[in-house]
XYZ file of C-alpha atoms in Angstrom:
220
model
C 52.715 -14.934 54.533
C 52.704 -14.923 50.432
C 49.930 -15.752 49.164
C 49.953 -16.682 44.925
C 46.341 -15.797 44.018
C 42.656 -13.778 45.708
C 41.366 -17.769 46.141
C 44.288 -18.368 49.005
C 42.760 -14.835 50.881
C 38.844 -15.309 50.177
C 39.114 -18.875 51.016
C 37.948 -22.920 49.453
C 35.073 -24.201 48.828
C 33.868 -26.055 51.300
C 30.865 -26.615 54.012
C 30.876 -24.143 57.645
C 31.394 -20.689 58.613
C 34.954 -20.753 58.907
C 37.832 -21.020 56.773
C 40.475 -21.648 59.426
C 38.160 -23.613 61.903
C 36.543 -26.205 58.732
C 38.541 -25.260 55.372
C 42.018 -25.363 57.492
C 40.912 -28.566 60.101
C 39.774 -30.527 56.757
C 42.942 -30.224 55.765
C 45.012 -31.486 58.790
C 42.540 -34.482 58.997
C 43.575 -34.754 55.656
C 46.912 -34.676 55.472
C 47.395 -37.088 58.734
C 44.544 -39.652 56.090
C 47.017 -39.651 53.384
C 49.782 -40.188 55.437
C 48.608 -42.501 57.401
C 47.463 -44.495 54.533
C 43.987 -45.757 55.268
C 41.802 -45.698 56.604
C 41.673 -45.396 61.084
C 40.178 -47.315 63.449
C 40.296 -44.784 66.657
C 41.182 -41.147 66.321
C 42.020 -38.775 68.915
C 41.815 -35.488 68.973
C 43.537 -32.684 70.554
C 42.810 -29.457 70.353
C 44.051 -26.034 71.723
C 43.429 -22.309 72.026
C 40.706 -20.924 69.384
C 39.789 -24.638 68.078
C 39.370 -26.147 71.973
C 36.867 -23.106 73.203
C 35.103 -22.623 69.653
C 34.929 -26.241 67.525
C 31.819 -27.484 67.873
C 30.138 -23.790 66.859
C 32.699 -23.986 64.561
C 32.285 -27.036 62.423
C 36.456 -27.987 63.634
C 35.306 -31.319 64.631
C 33.566 -32.600 61.628
C 35.659 -30.585 59.834
C 38.503 -32.465 61.428
C 36.969 -36.043 61.370
C 35.436 -35.146 57.493
C 39.247 -34.575 56.585
C 40.537 -38.090 57.535
C 37.482 -40.052 56.168
C 39.440 -37.779 53.158
C 36.510 -36.078 52.446
C 36.998 -33.068 49.382
C 35.814 -29.296 51.815
C 33.462 -28.992 50.207
C 32.011 -32.825 50.115
C 27.765 -33.165 51.051
C 29.229 -34.869 53.230
C 30.741 -33.336 55.328
C 28.530 -31.835 58.438
C 27.255 -35.520 58.111
C 31.006 -36.536 58.888
C 31.072 -37.843 62.870
C 27.889 -40.054 62.692
C 29.337 -41.509 59.438
C 32.763 -42.697 61.310
C 30.868 -43.833 64.196
C 28.563 -46.255 61.045
C 31.674 -47.365 60.317
C 33.115 -48.380 64.180
C 35.350 -45.963 64.610
C 36.516 -44.718 67.676
C 36.397 -41.080 67.863
C 37.634 -38.678 70.863
C 38.072 -35.113 70.910
C 40.178 -33.609 73.828
C 39.840 -29.987 74.559
C 43.713 -29.121 75.787
C 44.107 -25.415 78.149
C 48.126 -26.043 77.180
C 49.377 -22.432 75.551
C 50.428 -23.446 71.681
C 52.792 -21.148 69.218
C 49.379 -20.778 67.151
C 45.992 -20.129 68.302
C 43.683 -22.902 65.496
C 45.885 -25.281 67.203
C 45.271 -29.508 66.409
C 47.273 -32.792 67.380
C 45.875 -36.284 65.642
C 46.565 -39.665 67.344
C 44.938 -42.338 64.569
C 45.879 -45.903 64.455
C 44.405 -49.932 64.225
C 46.129 -53.064 65.127
C 48.831 -52.487 62.824
C 50.340 -49.150 63.604
C 49.667 -44.689 64.532
C 50.483 -41.794 63.549
C 50.935 -38.952 65.665
C 50.659 -35.153 63.522
C 50.377 -31.585 64.759
C 48.854 -29.210 62.495
C 48.051 -25.577 62.895
C 45.038 -23.733 60.413
C 46.825 -20.084 59.623
C 44.419 -18.827 57.706
C 42.683 -18.878 54.375
C 41.950 -22.179 54.393
C 45.658 -22.975 54.451
C 46.619 -25.438 57.099
C 50.350 -26.336 57.874
C 52.202 -29.914 58.832
C 54.044 -28.792 61.903
C 55.229 -32.268 63.806
C 55.064 -36.186 62.924
C 55.677 -38.690 64.799
C 58.138 -36.777 67.261
C 60.134 -34.747 63.713
C 59.519 -32.208 63.315
C 58.925 -30.105 60.277
C 56.897 -27.293 57.625
C 54.527 -29.047 55.486
C 52.217 -26.470 53.733
C 49.732 -29.261 52.225
C 49.909 -27.380 49.423
C 51.321 -29.097 47.478
C 52.327 -32.723 46.293
C 54.772 -34.225 48.777
C 56.825 -37.205 49.690
C 58.028 -37.907 53.230
C 60.454 -40.673 54.286
C 61.924 -42.256 56.987
C 64.517 -42.874 56.713
C 68.561 -44.510 59.486
C 70.986 -41.310 59.428
C 73.359 -41.878 56.937
C 75.840 -40.750 54.401
C 73.974 -41.465 50.745
C 70.294 -41.453 52.652
C 69.672 -38.346 50.650
C 71.336 -39.064 47.257
C 69.428 -41.984 46.879
C 66.028 -40.228 47.039
C 66.851 -37.692 44.096
C 67.972 -39.302 42.453
C 65.229 -41.633 41.991
C 63.179 -39.246 41.918
C 65.763 -37.033 38.819
C 65.184 -40.307 36.703
C 61.918 -40.178 37.155
C 62.579 -36.667 35.721
C 60.363 -35.867 39.007
C 61.204 -31.308 39.919
C 61.712 -30.453 43.737
C 60.211 -27.468 44.884
C 61.669 -27.706 48.484
C 62.930 -29.972 51.090
C 63.867 -30.353 54.314
C 65.625 -32.825 56.113
C 65.262 -33.334 60.458
C 66.508 -35.983 62.554
C 66.206 -36.491 66.103
C 69.588 -37.439 66.908
C 72.512 -37.628 65.375
C 72.784 -41.124 63.474
C 69.365 -42.369 63.969
C 65.843 -42.351 62.692
C 65.553 -38.772 59.979
C 63.078 -37.322 57.906
C 62.742 -36.678 55.037
C 60.287 -34.198 53.581
C 60.593 -33.220 49.976
C 57.812 -31.057 48.349
C 57.365 -31.430 44.086
C 55.343 -30.899 41.295
C 53.363 -33.338 40.426
C 51.754 -36.692 42.386
C 53.784 -39.157 42.921
C 53.466 -42.440 41.503
C 53.486 -45.846 43.183
C 56.372 -47.245 41.584
C 58.135 -44.509 42.219
C 57.286 -44.708 46.238
C 57.749 -48.113 45.433
C 61.484 -47.604 44.344
C 62.427 -45.902 46.758
C 61.056 -47.933 49.363
C 63.845 -49.874 48.051
C 66.430 -47.413 48.292
C 69.160 -47.676 51.157
C 68.841 -46.613 54.309
C 65.033 -45.470 53.179
C 62.653 -47.396 55.935
C 58.881 -45.901 55.168
C 57.468 -43.171 52.792
C 54.207 -42.144 52.165
C 52.773 -38.606 49.772
C 50.077 -36.764 50.326
C 48.848 -35.602 46.848
C 47.137 -32.509 46.280
């Protein structure tokens, strides 16, 4: 794993005792919140490995909920996030899973409301960094360190070109791009990391593009 600066090694300014168990966990929660696009009515958190064993003592539980409430890692409300969520009548359940995973700090979040549901798997990789490894059944590799656009689209010729041409017309540079699909000709996921936050006008244009059915973004 490459670090861009000394601050990546030290970790971010944060509430809590551990960058991997607190700041990284908060970033997993916040990524889920941004992708869902609104505050959920229910939150089911499945914890694996070290997360499952130490989440209460290390503040992983409050960090994930704080992230889902869109709190920054240094937000003083972080330590009270569960109480804040319950005051908002958000249903919360934690599950300590025994299954083995590829990474010891793994969390699966299932969040939703009457309009829809999102399932996300994330790992905390140290130094406050996190990666999203699965979204609604799609495998991916999303760092969360850069602004990103996630596009659900039909696996058809021209879907990728229609998205990239829109970004090019707005002079948005693509830093990394990844495409995955569940099966040939079915639903696919395009993950595009870019150099700047994406405006609503660009998202609206992407939503109207050929073969694209759903658009979400992660801002820095």
